[in-house]
Tab-separated table of C-alpha atoms in Angstrom:
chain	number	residue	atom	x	y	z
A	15	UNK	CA	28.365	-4.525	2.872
A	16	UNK	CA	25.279	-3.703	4.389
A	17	UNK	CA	21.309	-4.369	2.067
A	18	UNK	CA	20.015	-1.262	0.619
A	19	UNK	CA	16.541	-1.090	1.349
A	20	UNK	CA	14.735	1.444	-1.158
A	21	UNK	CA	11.171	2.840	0.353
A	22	UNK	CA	8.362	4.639	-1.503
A	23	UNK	CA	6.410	7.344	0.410
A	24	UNK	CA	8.294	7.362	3.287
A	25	UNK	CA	7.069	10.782	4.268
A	26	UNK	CA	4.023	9.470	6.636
A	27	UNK	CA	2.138	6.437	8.117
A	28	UNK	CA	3.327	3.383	6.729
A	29	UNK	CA	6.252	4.301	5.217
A	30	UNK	CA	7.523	6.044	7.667
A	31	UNK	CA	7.376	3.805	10.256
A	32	UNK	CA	8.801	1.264	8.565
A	33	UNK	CA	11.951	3.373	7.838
A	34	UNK	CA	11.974	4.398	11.800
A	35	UNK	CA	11.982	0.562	12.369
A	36	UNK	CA	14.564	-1.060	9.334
A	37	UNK	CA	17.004	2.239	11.150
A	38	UNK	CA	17.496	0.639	13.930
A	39	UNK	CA	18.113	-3.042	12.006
A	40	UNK	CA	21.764	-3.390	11.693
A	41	UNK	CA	22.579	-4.614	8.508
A	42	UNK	CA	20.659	-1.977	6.334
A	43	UNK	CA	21.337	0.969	4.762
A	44	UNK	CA	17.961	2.544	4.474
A	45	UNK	CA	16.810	5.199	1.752
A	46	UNK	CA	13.645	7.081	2.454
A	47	UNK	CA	12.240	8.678	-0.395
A	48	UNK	CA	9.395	10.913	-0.895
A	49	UNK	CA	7.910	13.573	-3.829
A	50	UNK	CA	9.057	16.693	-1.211
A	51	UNK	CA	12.688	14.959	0.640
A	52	UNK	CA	12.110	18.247	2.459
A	53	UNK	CA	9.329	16.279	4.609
A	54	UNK	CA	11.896	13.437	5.559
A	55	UNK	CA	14.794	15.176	6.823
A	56	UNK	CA	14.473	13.863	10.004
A	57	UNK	CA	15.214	10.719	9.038
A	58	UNK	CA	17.952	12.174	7.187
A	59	UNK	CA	19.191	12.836	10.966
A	60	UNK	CA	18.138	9.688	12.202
A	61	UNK	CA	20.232	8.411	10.030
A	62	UNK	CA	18.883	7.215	6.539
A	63	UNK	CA	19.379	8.241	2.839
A	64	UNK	CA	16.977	10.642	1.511
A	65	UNK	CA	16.095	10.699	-2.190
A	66	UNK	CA	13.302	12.408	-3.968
A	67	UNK	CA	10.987	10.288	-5.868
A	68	UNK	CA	7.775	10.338	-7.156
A	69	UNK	CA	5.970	7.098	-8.721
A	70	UNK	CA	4.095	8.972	-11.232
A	71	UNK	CA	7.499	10.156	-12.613
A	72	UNK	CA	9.636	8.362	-14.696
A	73	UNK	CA	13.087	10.354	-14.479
A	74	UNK	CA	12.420	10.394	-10.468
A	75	UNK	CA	11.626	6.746	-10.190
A	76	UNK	CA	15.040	5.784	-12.779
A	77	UNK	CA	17.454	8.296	-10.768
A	78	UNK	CA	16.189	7.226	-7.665
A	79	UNK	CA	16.845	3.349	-8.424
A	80	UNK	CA	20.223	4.175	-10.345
A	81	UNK	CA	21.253	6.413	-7.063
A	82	UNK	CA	21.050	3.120	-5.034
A	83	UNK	CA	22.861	0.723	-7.581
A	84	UNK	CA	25.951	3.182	-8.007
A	85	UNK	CA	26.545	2.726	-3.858
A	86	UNK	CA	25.316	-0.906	-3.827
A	87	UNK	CA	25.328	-2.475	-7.081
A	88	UNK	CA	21.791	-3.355	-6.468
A	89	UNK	CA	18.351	-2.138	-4.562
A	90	UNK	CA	18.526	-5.077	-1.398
A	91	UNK	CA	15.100	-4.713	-0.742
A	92	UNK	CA	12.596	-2.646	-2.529
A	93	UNK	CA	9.056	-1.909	0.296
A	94	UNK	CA	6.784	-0.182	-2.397
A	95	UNK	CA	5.122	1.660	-0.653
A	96	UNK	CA	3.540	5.108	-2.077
A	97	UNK	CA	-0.605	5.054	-2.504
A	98	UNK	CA	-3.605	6.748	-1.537
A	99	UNK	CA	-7.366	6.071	-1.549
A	100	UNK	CA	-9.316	8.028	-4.222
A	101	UNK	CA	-13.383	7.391	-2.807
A	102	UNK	CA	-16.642	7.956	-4.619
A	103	UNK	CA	-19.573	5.982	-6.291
A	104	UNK	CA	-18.663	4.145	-9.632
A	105	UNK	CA	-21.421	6.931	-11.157
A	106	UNK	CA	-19.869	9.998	-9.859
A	107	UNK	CA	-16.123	9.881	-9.641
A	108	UNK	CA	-14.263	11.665	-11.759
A	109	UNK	CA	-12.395	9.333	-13.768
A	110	UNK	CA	-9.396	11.764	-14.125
A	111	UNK	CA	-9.210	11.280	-10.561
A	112	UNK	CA	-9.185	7.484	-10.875
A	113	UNK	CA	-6.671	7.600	-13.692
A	114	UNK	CA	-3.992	9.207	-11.691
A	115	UNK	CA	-4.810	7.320	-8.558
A	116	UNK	CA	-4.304	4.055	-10.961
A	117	UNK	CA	-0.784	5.978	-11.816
A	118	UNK	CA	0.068	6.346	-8.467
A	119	UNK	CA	-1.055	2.671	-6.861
A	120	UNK	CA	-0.793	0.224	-10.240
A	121	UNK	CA	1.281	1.867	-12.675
A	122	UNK	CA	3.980	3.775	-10.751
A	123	UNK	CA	4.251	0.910	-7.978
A	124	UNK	CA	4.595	-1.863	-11.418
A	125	UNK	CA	7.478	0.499	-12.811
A	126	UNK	CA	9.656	0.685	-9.538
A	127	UNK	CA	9.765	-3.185	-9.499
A	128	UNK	CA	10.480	-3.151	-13.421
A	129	UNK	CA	13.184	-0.892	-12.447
A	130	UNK	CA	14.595	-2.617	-9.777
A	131	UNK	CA	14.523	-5.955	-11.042
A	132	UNK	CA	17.255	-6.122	-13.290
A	133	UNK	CA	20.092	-5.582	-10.441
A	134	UNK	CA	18.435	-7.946	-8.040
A	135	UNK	CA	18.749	-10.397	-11.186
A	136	UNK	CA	22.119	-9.847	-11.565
A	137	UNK	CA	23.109	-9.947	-7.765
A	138	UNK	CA	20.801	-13.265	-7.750
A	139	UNK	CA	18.972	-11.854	-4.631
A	140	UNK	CA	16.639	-9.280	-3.470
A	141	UNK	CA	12.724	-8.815	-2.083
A	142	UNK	CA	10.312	-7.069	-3.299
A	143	UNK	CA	7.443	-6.077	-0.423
A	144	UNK	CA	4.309	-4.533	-1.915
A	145	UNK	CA	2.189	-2.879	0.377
A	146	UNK	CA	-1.494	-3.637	-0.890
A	147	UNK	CA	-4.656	-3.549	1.349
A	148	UNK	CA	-7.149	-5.827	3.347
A	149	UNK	CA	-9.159	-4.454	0.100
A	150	UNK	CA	-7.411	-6.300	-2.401
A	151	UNK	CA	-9.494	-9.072	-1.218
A	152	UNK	CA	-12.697	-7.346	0.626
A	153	UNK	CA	-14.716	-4.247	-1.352
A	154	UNK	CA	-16.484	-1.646	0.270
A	155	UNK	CA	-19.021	0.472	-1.062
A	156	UNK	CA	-17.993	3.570	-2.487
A	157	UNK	CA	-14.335	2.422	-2.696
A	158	UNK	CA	-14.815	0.558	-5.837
A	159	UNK	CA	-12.056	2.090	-7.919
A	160	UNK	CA	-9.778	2.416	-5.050
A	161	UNK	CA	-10.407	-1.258	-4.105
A	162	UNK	CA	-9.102	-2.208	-7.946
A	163	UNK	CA	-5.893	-0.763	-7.398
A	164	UNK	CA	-5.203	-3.074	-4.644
A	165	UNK	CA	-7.024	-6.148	-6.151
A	166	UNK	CA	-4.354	-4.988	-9.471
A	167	UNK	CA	-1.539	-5.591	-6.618
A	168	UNK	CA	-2.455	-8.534	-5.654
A	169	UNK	CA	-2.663	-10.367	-8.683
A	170	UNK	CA	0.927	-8.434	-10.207
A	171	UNK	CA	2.203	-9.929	-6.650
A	172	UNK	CA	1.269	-13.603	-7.311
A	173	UNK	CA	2.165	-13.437	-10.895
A	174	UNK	CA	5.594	-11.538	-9.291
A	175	UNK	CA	6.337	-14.131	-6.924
A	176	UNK	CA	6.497	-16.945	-9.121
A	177	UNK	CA	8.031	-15.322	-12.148
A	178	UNK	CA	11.252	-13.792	-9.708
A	179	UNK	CA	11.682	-16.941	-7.440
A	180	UNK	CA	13.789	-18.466	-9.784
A	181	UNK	CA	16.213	-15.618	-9.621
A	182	UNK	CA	16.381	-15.996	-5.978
A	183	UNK	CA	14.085	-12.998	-5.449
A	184	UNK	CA	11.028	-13.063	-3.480
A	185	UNK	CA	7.775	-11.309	-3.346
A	186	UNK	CA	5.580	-10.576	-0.802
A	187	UNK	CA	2.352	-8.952	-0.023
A	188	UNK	CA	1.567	-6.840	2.802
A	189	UNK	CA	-2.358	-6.241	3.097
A	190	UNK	CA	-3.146	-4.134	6.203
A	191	UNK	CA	-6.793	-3.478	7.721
A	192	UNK	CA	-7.675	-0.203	8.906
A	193	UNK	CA	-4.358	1.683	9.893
A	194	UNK	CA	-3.844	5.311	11.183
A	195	UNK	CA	-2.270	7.145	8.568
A	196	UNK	CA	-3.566	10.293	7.015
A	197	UNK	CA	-5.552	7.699	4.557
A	198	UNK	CA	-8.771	8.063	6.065
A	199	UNK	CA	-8.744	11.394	5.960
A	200	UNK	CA	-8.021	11.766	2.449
A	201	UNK	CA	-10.317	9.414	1.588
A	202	UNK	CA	-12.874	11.176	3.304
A	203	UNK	CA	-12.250	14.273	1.431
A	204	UNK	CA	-12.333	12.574	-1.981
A	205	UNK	CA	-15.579	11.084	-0.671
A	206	UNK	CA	-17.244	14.254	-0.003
A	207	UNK	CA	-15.923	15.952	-3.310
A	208	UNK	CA	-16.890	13.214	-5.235
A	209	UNK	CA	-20.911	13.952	-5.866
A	210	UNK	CA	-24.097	16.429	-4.907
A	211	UNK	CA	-25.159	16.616	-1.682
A	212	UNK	CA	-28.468	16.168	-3.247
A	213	UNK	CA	-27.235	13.519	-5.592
A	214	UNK	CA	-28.853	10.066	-5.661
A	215	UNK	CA	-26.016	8.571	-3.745
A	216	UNK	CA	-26.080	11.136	-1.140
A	217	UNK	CA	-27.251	9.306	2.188
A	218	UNK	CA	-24.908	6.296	0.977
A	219	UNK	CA	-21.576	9.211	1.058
A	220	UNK	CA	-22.864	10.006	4.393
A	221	UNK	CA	-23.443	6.600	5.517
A	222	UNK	CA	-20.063	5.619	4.689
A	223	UNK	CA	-18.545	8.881	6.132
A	224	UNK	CA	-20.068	8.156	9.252
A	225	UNK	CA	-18.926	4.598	8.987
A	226	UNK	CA	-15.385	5.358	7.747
A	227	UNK	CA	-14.713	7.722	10.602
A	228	UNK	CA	-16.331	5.583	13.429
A	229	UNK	CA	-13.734	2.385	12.163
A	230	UNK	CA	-10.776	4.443	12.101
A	231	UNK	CA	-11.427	5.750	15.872
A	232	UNK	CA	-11.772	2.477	16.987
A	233	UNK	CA	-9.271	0.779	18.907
A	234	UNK	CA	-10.644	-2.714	17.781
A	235	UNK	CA	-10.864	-2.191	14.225
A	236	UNK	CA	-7.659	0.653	13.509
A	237	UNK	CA	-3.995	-0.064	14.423
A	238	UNK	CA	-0.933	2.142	14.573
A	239	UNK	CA	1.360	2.289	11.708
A	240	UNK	CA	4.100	0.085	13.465
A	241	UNK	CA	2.116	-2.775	13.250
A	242	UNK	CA	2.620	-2.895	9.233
A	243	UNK	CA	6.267	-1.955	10.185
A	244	UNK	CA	6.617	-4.965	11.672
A	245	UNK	CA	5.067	-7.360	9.342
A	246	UNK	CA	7.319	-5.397	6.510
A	247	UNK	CA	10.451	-5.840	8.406
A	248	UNK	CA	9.749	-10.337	9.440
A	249	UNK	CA	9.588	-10.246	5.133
A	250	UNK	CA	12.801	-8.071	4.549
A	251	UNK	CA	14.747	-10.388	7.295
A	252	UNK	CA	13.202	-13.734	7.584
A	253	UNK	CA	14.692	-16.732	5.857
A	254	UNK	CA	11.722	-17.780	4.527
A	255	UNK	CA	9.178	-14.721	4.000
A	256	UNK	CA	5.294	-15.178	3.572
A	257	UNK	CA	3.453	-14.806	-0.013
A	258	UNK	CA	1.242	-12.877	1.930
A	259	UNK	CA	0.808	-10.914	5.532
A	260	UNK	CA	-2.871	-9.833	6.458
A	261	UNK	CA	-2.417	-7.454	9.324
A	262	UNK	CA	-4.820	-6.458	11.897
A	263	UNK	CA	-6.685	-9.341	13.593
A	264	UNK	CA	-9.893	-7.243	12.100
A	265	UNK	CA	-8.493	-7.574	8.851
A	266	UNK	CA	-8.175	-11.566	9.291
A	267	UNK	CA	-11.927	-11.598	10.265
A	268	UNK	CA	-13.213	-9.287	7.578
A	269	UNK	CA	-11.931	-10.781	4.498
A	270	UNK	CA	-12.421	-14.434	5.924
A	271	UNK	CA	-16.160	-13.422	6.690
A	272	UNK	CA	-16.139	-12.281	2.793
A	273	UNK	CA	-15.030	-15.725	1.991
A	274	UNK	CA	-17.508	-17.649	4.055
A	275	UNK	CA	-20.781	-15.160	3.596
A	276	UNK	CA	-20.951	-15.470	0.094
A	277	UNK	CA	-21.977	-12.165	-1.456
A	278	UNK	CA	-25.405	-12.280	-0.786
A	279	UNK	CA	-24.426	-12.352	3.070
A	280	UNK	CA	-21.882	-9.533	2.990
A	281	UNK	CA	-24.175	-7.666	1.171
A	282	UNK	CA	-26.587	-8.187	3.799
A	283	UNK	CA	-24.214	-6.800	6.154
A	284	UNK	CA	-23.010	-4.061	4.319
A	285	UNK	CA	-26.533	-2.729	3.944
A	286	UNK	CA	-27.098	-2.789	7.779
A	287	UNK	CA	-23.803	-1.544	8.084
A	288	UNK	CA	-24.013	1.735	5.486
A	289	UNK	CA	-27.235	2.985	6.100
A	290	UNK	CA	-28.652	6.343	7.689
């Protein structure tokens, strides 16, 4: 019998090309998943399982999980996946906004592994690979609420990894730098929705636009999708997976500079770095 491998947000960056990859892993029987299953039929053709499911939904997220079970008895490996960035001052965002973003990244991403859990007990295996951020450990002006969501998965992922362990389940934590998705650009548009243009904070937005968009064009700082693809796939098929994968050799250097700096350092070099 081959591992069922259940993936949130499979319809773009990340998700995607981790599906593309764990397809051609023997062994797997992958199920791609996304809100519209119309935007993943290719990999319907390529050769995984496509289910709708969306993480701020609770009948989705339950027939989703139960679809896998009934083939499998139990979700093999679960690669949550499905986020977004939601950008703006801690004055000006809309807090609506940062609710549902906190739906999407914290409380839908919690429920999928409360859902899955229970077969993966019962089989006495499984993984659990939560895709967090390089900012669950490094924040970024203007990112503030976005960078909670990923400092919330880090700390369910530690807490995660010790509680399942004893099950024979592990849990591991993906945090990726800068990566080429279409995160950047929604994050920009947040940004730019998320005040005046003659608001107090408006040379900071623009700062941070600017800075945003220059980092993502780089080929030092931003790497393709794959490369997260590859970290996901050494902690759904290694014998002994990492607690943690930091991804991007940029993303190594940035958060241990914010270890070593001491905030009044990195703040130093955040102000040279977001000003006009």
């Amino acid at each position: 019998m081959t591992t069922a491998v259940l993936i949130t947000g499979a319809s773009s960056g990340i998700g995607r090309a981790t599906a593309e990859r764990l397809l051609r892993r023997p062994g797997f029987t992958v199920y791609a998943t996304a809100r519209r299953p119309e935007t993943i039929e290719d990999l319907r053709t390529a050769g995984a399982q496509v289910l709708a499911l969306d993480v701020t939904d609770e009948s989705s997220m339950a027939a989703a999980v139960r679809a896998v079970e009934e083939q499998h008895g139990s979700v093999g490996v679960l690669i949550n996946n499905a986020g977004y960035g939601e950008y703006g001052t801690i004055e000006e965002a809309e807090l609506d906004a940062v609710r549902r973003q906190f739906e999407t990244n914290v409380f839908g991403f919690s429920r999928m592994i409360q859902l899955v859990l229970p077969g993966m007990r019962a089989a006495g295996a499984g993984r659990i690979i939560n895709i967090g951020s390089m900012g669950g450990r490094v924040t970024f002006p203007v990112g503030g609420y976005y960078h909670a969501t990923k400092y919330a998965v880090e700390a369910i992922t530690d807490a995660l990894r010790f509680e399942t362990a004893p099950f024979g389940i592990h849990a591991s934590l993906i945090a990726p730098g800068l990566i080429r998705t279409g995160f950047g650009a929604t994050a920009a548009r947040s940004l730019a929705a998320s005040g005046s243009a003659a608001g107090p904070y408006a040379e900071l937005r623009a700062a941070a636009d600017e800075q945003m968009a220059a980092s993502y064009a780089s080929p030092v700082l931003a790497a393709e999708p794959d490369t997260v693809a590859s970290a996901v796939e050494h902690a759904a098929t290694s014998g002994r997976p990492r607690a943690r994968y930091t991804v991007t050799p940029a993303a190594k250097a940035i958060v241990q500079s914010r270890r070593f700096l001491g905030s009044g350092l990195f703040d130093a070099y955040l102000r040279l770095q977001f000003r006009k």
